[in-house]
PDB file of C-alpha atoms and ligand atoms in Angstrom:
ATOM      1  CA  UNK O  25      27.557  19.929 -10.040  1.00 55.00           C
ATOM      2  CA  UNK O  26      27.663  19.999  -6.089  1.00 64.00           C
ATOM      3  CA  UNK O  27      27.384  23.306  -4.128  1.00 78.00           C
ATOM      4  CA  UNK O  28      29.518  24.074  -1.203  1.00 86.00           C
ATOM      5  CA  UNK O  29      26.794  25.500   0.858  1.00 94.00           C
ATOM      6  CA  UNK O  30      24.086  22.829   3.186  1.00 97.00           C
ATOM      7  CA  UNK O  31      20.718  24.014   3.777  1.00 98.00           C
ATOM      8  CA  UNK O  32      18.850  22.631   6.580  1.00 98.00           C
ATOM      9  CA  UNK O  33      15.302  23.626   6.447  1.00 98.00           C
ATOM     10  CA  UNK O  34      12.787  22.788   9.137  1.00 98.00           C
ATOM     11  CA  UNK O  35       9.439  22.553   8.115  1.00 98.00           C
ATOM     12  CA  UNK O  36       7.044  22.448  11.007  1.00 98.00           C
ATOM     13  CA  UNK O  37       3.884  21.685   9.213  1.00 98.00           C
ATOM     14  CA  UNK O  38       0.536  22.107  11.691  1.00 98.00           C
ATOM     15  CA  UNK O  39       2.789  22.273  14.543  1.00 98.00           C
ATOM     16  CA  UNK O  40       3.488  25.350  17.319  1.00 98.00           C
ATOM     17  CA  UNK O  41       2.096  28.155  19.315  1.00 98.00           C
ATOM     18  CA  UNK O  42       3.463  31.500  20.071  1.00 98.00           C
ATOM     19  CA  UNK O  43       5.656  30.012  22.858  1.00 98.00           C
ATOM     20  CA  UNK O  44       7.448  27.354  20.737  1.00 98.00           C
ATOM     21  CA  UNK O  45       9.533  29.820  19.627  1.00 98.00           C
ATOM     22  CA  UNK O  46      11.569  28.798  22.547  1.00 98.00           C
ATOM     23  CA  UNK O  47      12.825  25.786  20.372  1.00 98.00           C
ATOM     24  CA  UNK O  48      13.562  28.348  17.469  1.00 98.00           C
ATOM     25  CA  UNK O  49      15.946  30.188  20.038  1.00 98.00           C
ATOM     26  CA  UNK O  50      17.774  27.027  21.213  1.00 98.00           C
ATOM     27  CA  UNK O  51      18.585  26.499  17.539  1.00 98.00           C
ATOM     28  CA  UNK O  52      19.345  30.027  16.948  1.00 98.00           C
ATOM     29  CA  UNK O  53      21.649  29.880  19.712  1.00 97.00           C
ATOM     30  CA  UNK O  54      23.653  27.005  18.370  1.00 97.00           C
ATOM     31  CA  UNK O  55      24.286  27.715  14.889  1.00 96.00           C
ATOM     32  CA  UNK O  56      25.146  31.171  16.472  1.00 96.00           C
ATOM     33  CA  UNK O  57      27.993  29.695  18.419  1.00 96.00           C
ATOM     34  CA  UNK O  58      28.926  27.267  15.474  1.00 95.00           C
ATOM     35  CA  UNK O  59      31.444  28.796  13.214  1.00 90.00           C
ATOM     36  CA  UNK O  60      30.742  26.182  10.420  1.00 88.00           C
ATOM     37  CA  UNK O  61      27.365  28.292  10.304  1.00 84.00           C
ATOM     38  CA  UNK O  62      27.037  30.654   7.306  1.00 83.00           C
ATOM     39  CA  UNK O  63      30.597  29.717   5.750  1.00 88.00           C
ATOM     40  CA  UNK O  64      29.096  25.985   5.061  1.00 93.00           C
ATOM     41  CA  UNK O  65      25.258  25.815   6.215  1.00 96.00           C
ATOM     42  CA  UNK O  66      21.882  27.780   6.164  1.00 96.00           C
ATOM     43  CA  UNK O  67      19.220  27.198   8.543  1.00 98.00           C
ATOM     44  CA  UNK O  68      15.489  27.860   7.554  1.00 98.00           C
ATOM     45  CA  UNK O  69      12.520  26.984   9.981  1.00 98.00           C
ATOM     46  CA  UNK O  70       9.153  27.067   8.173  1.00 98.00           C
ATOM     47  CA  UNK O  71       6.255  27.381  11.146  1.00 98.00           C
ATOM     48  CA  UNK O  72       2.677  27.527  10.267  1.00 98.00           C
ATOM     49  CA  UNK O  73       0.935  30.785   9.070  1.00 98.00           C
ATOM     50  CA  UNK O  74      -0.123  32.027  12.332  1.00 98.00           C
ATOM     51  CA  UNK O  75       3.496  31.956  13.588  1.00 98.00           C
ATOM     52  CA  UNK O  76       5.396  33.630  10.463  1.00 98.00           C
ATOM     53  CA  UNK O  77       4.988  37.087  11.215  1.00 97.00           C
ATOM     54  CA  UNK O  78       6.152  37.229  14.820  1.00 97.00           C
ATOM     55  CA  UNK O  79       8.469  34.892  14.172  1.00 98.00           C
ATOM     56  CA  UNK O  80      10.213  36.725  11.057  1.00 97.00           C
ATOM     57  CA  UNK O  81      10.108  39.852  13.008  1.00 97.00           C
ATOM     58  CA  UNK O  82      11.949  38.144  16.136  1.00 97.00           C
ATOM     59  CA  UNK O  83      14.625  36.245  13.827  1.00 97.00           C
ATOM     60  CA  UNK O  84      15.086  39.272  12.012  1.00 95.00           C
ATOM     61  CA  UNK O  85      18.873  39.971  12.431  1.00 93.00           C
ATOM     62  CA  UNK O  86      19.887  36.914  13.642  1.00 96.00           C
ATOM     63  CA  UNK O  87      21.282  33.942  12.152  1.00 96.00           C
ATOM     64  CA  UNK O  88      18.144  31.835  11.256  1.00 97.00           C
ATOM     65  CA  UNK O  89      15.666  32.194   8.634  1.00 97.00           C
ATOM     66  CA  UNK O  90      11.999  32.259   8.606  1.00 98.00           C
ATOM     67  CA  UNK O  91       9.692  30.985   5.285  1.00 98.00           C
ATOM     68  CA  UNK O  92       6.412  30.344   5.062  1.00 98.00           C
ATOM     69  CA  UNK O  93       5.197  26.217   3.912  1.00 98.00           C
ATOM     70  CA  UNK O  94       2.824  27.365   1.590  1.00 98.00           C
ATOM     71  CA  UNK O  95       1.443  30.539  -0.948  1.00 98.00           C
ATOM     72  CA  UNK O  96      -1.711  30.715  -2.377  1.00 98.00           C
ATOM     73  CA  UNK O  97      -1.758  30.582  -6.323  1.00 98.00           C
ATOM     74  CA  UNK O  98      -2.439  34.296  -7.029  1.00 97.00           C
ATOM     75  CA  UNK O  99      -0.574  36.984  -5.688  1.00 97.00           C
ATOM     76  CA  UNK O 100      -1.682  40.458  -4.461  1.00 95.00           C
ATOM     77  CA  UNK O 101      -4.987  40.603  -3.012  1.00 96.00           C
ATOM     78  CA  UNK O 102      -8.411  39.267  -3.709  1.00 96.00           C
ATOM     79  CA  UNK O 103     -11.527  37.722  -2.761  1.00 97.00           C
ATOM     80  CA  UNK O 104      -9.725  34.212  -1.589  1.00 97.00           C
ATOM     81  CA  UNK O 105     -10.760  33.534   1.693  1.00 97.00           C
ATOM     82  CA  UNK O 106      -8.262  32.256   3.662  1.00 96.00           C
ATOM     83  CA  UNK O 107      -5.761  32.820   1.153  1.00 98.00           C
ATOM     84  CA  UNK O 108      -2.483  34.131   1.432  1.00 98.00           C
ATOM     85  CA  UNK O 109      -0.609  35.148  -1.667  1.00 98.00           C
ATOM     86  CA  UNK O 110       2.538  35.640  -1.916  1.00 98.00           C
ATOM     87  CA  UNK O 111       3.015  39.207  -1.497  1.00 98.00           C
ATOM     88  CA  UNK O 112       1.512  39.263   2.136  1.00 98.00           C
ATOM     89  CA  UNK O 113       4.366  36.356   2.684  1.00 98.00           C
ATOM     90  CA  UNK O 114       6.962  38.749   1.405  1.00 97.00           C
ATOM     91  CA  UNK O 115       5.757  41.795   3.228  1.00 97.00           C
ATOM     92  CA  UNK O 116       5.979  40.294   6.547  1.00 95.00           C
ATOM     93  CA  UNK O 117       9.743  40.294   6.008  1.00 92.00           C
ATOM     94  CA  UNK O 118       9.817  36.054   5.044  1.00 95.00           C
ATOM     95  CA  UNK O 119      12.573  34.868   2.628  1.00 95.00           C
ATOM     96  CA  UNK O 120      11.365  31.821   2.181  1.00 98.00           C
ATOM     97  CA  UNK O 121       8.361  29.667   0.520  1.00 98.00           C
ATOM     98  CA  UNK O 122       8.070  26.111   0.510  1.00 98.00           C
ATOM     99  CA  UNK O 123       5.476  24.960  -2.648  1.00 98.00           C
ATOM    100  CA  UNK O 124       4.651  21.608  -4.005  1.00 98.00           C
ATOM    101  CA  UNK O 125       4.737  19.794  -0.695  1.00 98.00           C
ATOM    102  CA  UNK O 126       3.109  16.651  -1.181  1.00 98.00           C
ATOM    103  CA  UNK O 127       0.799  17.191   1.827  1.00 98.00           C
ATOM    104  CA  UNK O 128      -0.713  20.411  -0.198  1.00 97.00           C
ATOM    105  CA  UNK O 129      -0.388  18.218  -3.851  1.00 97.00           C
ATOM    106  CA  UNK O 130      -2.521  15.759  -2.580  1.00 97.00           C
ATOM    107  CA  UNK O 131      -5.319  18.025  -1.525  1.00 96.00           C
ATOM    108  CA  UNK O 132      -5.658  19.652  -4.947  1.00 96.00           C
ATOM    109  CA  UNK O 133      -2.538  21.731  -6.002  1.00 97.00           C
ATOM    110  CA  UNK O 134      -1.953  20.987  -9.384  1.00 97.00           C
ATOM    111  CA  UNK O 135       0.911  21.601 -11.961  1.00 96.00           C
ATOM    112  CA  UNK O 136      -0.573  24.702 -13.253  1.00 97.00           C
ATOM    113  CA  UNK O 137      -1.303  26.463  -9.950  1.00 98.00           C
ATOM    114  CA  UNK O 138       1.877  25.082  -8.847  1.00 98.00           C
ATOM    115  CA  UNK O 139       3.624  27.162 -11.866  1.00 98.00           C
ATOM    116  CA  UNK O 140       1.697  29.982 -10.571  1.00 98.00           C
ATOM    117  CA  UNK O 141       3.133  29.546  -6.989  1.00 98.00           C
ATOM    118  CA  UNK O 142       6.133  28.987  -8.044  1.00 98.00           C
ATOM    119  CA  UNK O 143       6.702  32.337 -10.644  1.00 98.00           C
ATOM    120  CA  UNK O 144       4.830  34.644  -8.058  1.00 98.00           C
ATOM    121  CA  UNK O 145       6.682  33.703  -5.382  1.00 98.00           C
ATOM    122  CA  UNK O 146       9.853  34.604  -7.443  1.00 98.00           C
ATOM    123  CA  UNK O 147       7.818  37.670  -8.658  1.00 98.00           C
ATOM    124  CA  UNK O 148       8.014  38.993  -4.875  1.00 98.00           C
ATOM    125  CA  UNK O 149      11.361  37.769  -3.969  1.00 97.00           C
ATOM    126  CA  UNK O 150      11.281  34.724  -2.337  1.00 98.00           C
ATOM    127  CA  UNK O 151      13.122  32.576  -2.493  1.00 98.00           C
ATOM    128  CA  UNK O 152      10.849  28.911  -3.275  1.00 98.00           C
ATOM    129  CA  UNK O 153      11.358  25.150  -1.923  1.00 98.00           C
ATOM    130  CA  UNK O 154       9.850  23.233  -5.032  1.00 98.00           C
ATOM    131  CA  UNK O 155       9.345  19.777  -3.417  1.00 98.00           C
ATOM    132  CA  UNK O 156       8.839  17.207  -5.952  1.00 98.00           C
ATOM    133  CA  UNK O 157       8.344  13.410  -5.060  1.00 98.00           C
ATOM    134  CA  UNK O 158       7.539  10.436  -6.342  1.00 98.00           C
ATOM    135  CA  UNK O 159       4.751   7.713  -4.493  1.00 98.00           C
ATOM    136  CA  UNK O 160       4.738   3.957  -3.375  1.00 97.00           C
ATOM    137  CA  UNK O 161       3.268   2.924  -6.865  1.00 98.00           C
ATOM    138  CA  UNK O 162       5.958   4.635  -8.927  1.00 97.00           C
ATOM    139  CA  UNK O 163       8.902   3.661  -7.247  1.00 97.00           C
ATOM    140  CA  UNK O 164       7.620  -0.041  -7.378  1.00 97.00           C
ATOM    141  CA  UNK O 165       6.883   0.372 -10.539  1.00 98.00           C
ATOM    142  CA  UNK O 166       9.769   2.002 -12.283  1.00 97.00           C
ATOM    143  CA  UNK O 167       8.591   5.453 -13.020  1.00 98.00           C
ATOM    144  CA  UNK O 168      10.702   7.541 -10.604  1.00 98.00           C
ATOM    145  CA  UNK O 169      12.551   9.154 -13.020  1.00 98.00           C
ATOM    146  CA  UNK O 170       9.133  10.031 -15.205  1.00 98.00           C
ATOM    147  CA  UNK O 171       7.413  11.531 -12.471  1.00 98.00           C
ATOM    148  CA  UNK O 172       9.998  13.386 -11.545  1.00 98.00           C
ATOM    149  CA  UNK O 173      10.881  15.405 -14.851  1.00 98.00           C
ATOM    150  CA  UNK O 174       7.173  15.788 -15.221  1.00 98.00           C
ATOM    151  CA  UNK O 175       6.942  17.469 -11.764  1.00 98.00           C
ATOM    152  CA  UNK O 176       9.937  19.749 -12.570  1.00 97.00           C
ATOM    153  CA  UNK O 177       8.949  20.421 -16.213  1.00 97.00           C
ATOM    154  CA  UNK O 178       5.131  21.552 -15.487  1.00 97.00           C
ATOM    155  CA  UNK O 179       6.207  23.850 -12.561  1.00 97.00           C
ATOM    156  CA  UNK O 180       9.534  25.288 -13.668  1.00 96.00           C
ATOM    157  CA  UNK O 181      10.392  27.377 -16.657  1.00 92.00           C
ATOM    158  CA  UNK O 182      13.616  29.037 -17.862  1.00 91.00           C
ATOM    159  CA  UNK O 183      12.201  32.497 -17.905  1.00 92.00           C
ATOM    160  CA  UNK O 184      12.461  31.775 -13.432  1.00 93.00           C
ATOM    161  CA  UNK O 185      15.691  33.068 -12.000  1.00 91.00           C
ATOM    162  CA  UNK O 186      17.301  29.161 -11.111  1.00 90.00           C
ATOM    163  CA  UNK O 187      19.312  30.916  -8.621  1.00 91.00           C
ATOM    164  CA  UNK O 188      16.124  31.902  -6.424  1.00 96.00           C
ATOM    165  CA  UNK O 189      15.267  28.236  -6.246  1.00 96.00           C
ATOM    166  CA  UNK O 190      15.757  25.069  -4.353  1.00 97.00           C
ATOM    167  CA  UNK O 191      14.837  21.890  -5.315  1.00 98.00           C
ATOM    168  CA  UNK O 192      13.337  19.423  -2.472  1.00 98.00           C
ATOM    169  CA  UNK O 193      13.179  15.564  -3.544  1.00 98.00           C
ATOM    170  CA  UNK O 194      10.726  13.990  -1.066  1.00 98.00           C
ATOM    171  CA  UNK O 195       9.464  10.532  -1.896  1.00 98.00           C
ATOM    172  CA  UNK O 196       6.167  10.417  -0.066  1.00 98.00           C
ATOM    173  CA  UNK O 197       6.941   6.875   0.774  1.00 98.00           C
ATOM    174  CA  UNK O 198       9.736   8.081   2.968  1.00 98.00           C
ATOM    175  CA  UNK O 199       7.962  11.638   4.483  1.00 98.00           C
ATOM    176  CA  UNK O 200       7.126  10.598   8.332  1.00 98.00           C
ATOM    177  CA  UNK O 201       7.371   6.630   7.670  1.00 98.00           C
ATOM    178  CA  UNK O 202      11.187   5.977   9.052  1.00 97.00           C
ATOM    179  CA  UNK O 203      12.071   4.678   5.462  1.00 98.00           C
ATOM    180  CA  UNK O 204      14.670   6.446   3.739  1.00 98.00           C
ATOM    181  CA  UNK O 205      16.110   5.736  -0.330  1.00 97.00           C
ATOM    182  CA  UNK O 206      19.037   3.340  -0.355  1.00 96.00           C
ATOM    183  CA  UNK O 207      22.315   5.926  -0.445  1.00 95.00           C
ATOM    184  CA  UNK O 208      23.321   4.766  -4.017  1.00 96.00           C
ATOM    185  CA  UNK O 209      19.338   5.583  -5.185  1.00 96.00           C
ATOM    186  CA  UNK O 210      19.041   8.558  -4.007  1.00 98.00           C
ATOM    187  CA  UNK O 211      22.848   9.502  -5.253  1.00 97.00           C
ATOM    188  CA  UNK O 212      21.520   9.068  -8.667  1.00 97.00           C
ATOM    189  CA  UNK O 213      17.665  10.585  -8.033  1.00 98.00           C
ATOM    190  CA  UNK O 214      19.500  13.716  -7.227  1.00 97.00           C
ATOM    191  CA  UNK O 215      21.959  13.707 -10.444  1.00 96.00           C
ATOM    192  CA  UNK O 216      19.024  13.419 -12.525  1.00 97.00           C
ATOM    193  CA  UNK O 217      17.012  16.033 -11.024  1.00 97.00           C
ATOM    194  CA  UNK O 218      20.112  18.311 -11.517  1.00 95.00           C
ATOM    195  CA  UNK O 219      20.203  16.891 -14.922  1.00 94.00           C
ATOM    196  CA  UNK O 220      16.820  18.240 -16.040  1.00 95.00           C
ATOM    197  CA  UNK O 221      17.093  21.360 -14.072  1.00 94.00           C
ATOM    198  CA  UNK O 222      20.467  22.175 -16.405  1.00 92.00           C
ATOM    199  CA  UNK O 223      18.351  21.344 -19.410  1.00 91.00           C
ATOM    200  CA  UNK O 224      15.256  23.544 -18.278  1.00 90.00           C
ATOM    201  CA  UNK O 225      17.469  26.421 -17.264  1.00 85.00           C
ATOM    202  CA  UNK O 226      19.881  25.764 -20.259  1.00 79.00           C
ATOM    203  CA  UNK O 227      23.033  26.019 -18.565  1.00 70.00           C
ATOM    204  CA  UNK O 228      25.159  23.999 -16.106  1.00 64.00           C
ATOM    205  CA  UNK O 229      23.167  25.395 -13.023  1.00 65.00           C
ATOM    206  CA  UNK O 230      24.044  25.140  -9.305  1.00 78.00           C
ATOM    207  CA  UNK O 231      20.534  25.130  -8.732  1.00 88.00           C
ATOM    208  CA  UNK O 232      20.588  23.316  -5.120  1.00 94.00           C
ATOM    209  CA  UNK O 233      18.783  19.975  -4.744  1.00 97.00           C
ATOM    210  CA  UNK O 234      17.711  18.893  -1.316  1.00 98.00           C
ATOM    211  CA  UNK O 235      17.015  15.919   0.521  1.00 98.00           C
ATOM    212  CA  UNK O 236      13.554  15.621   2.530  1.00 98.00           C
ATOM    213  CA  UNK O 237      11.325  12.247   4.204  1.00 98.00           C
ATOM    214  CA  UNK O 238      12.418  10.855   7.602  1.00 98.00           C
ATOM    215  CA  UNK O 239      15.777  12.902   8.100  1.00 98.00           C
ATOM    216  CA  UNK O 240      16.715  12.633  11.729  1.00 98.00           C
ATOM    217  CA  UNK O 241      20.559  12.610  13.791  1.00 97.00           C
ATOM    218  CA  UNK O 242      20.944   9.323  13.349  1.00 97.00           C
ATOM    219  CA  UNK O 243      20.213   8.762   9.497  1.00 97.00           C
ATOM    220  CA  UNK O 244      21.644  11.701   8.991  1.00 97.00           C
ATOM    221  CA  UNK O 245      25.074  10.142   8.716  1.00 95.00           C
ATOM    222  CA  UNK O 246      24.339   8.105   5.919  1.00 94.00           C
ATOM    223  CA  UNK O 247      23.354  10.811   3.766  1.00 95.00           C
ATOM    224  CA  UNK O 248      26.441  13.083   4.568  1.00 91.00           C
ATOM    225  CA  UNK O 249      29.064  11.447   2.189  1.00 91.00           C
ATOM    226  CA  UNK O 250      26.322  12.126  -0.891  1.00 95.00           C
ATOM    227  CA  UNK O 251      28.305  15.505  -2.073  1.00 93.00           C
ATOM    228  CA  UNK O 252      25.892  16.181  -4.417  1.00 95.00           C
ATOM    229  CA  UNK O 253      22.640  16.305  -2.032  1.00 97.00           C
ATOM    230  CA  UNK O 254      22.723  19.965  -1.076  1.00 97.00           C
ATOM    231  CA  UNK O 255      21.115  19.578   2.093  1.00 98.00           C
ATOM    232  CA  UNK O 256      17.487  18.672   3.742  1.00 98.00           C
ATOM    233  CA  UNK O 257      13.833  19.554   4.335  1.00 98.00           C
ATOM    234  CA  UNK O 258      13.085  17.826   7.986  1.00 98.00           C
ATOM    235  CA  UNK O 259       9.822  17.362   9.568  1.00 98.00           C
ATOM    236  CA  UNK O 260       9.128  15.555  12.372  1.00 98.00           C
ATOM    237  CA  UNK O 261      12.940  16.166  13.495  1.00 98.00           C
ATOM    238  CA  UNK O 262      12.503  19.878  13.457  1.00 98.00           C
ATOM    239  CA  UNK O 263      10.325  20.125  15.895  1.00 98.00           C
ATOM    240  CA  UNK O 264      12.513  19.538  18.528  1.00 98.00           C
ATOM    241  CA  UNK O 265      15.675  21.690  19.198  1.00 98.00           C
ATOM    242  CA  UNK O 266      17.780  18.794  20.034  1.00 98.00           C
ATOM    243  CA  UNK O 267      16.947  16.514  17.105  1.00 98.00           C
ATOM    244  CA  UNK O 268      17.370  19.576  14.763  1.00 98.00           C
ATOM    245  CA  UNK O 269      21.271  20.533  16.248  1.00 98.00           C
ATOM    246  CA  UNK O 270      21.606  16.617  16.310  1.00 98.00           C
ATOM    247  CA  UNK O 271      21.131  16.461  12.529  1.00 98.00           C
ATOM    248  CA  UNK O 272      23.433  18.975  11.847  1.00 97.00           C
ATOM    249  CA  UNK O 273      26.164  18.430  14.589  1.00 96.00           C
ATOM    250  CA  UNK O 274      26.263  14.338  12.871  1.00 97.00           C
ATOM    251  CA  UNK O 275      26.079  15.688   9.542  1.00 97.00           C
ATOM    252  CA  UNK O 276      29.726  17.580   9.902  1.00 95.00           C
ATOM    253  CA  UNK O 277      31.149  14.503  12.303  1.00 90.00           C
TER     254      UNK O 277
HETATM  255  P1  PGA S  11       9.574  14.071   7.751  1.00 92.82           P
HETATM  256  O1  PGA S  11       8.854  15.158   6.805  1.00 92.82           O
HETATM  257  O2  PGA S  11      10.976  14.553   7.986  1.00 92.82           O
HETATM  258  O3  PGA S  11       8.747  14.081   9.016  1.00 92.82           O
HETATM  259  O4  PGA S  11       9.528  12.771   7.050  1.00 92.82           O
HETATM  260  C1  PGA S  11       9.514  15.766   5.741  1.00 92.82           C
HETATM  261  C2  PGA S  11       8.573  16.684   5.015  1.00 92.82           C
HETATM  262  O5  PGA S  11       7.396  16.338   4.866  1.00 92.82           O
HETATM  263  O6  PGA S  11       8.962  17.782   4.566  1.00 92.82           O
END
């Protein structure tokens, strides 16, 4: 099932100091001035930790939002240092949480703590970016499809409100390489994530299934007539004001 609504969701990994907010307010500015904004698309920049706060608090009642790229796997407070669980995300006014990322999966998150991320996020009332994503090796190999259901199926559970969550498909081959899935792939990737979603959550869900590796303005056009890709998690691309507004000015073109 396709959604109506596009999300386009920066994620700035270990990028930005206080003053690159400035490229924040340049996008601000635009989707402000774009009436498409809001009736058709969301816009959600994740900056590192040290920016979330002060960002959060300056995008507060405007037209982006602000989420965090990571939780720690138990919430409220404890002896973790240099944790930060997801109730300190939520109480700095965030929306957002991005867990799973491959870059955190491959330096020890696993399944179970993802799970953990994932339901105390929701706990707090954020809203999560589960990325999921399959490697090199399992593409060439045929096991996509595997991967994938195992990712969703150890993190996700039907007690979780599907409604609070977005799905991000990221093949790591394709995250900061240039090389994106061939349009007709990636058409049926997503219907099968949405397929296993509907049969975790029991229902026909509009759980909203995203698009993320190597997005930028020019690509961007070869994704757009995929209806049932419900927007995109962009890196490198979001880093820069004009690449960001260039994806989504060439995604409604
Ligand atoms: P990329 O990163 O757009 O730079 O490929 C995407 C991501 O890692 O979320």
């Amino acid at each position: 099932m396709a959604n109506n609504m596009r999300y386009f969701i920066g994620n700035w990994k270990m990028f930005g100091v206080p003053k690159s907010i400035s490229i924040l307010d340049k996008i601000n500015k635009f989707v402000k001035s774009d009436k498409k904004f809001n009736k058709k698309y969301k816009v959600v920049i994740a900056p590192p930790y040290t920016l979330v706060q002060s960002y959060a608090k300056f995008f507060q009642n405007k037209q982006i939002s602000i989420g965090a790229q990571n939780c720690y796997h138990k919430d409220n407070f404890g002896a973790n240092t240099g944790a930060i669980s997801p109730l300190m995300i939520k109480s700095i006014g965030t929306e957002y949480v991005i867990v799973g990322h491959s870059d955190n999966r491959s330096e020890g998150d696993t399944d179970v703590m993802l799970k953990s991320k994932v339901e105390n996020s929701l706990n707090n009332k954020l809203k999560v970016v589960f990325c999921i994503g399959e490697n090199k090796d399992h593409k060439v190999s045929n096991k996509t499809f595997e991967i994938l259901e195992t990712q969703i199926k150890n993190a996700l559970d039907v007690r979780f409100n599907f409604k609070d969550i977005i799905v991000a498909y990221e093949p790591i081959w394709s995250i900061g390489t240039g090389q994106i899935p061939e349009p007709n792939d990636l058409l049926k990737t997503t219907i099968f994530i949405k397929k296993v979603l509907n049969n975790i959550f029991k229902k026909k869900t509009s759980t909203v299934v995203l698009y993320g590796g190597s997005v930028d303005g020019k690509n961007i056009s070869q994704f757009k007539k995929l209806d049932e890709i419900d927007g995109f998690l962009i890196g490198g691309a979001s880093k820069s004001d004009e690449n960001f507004i260039d994806i989504i000015k060439n995604y409604y073109r």
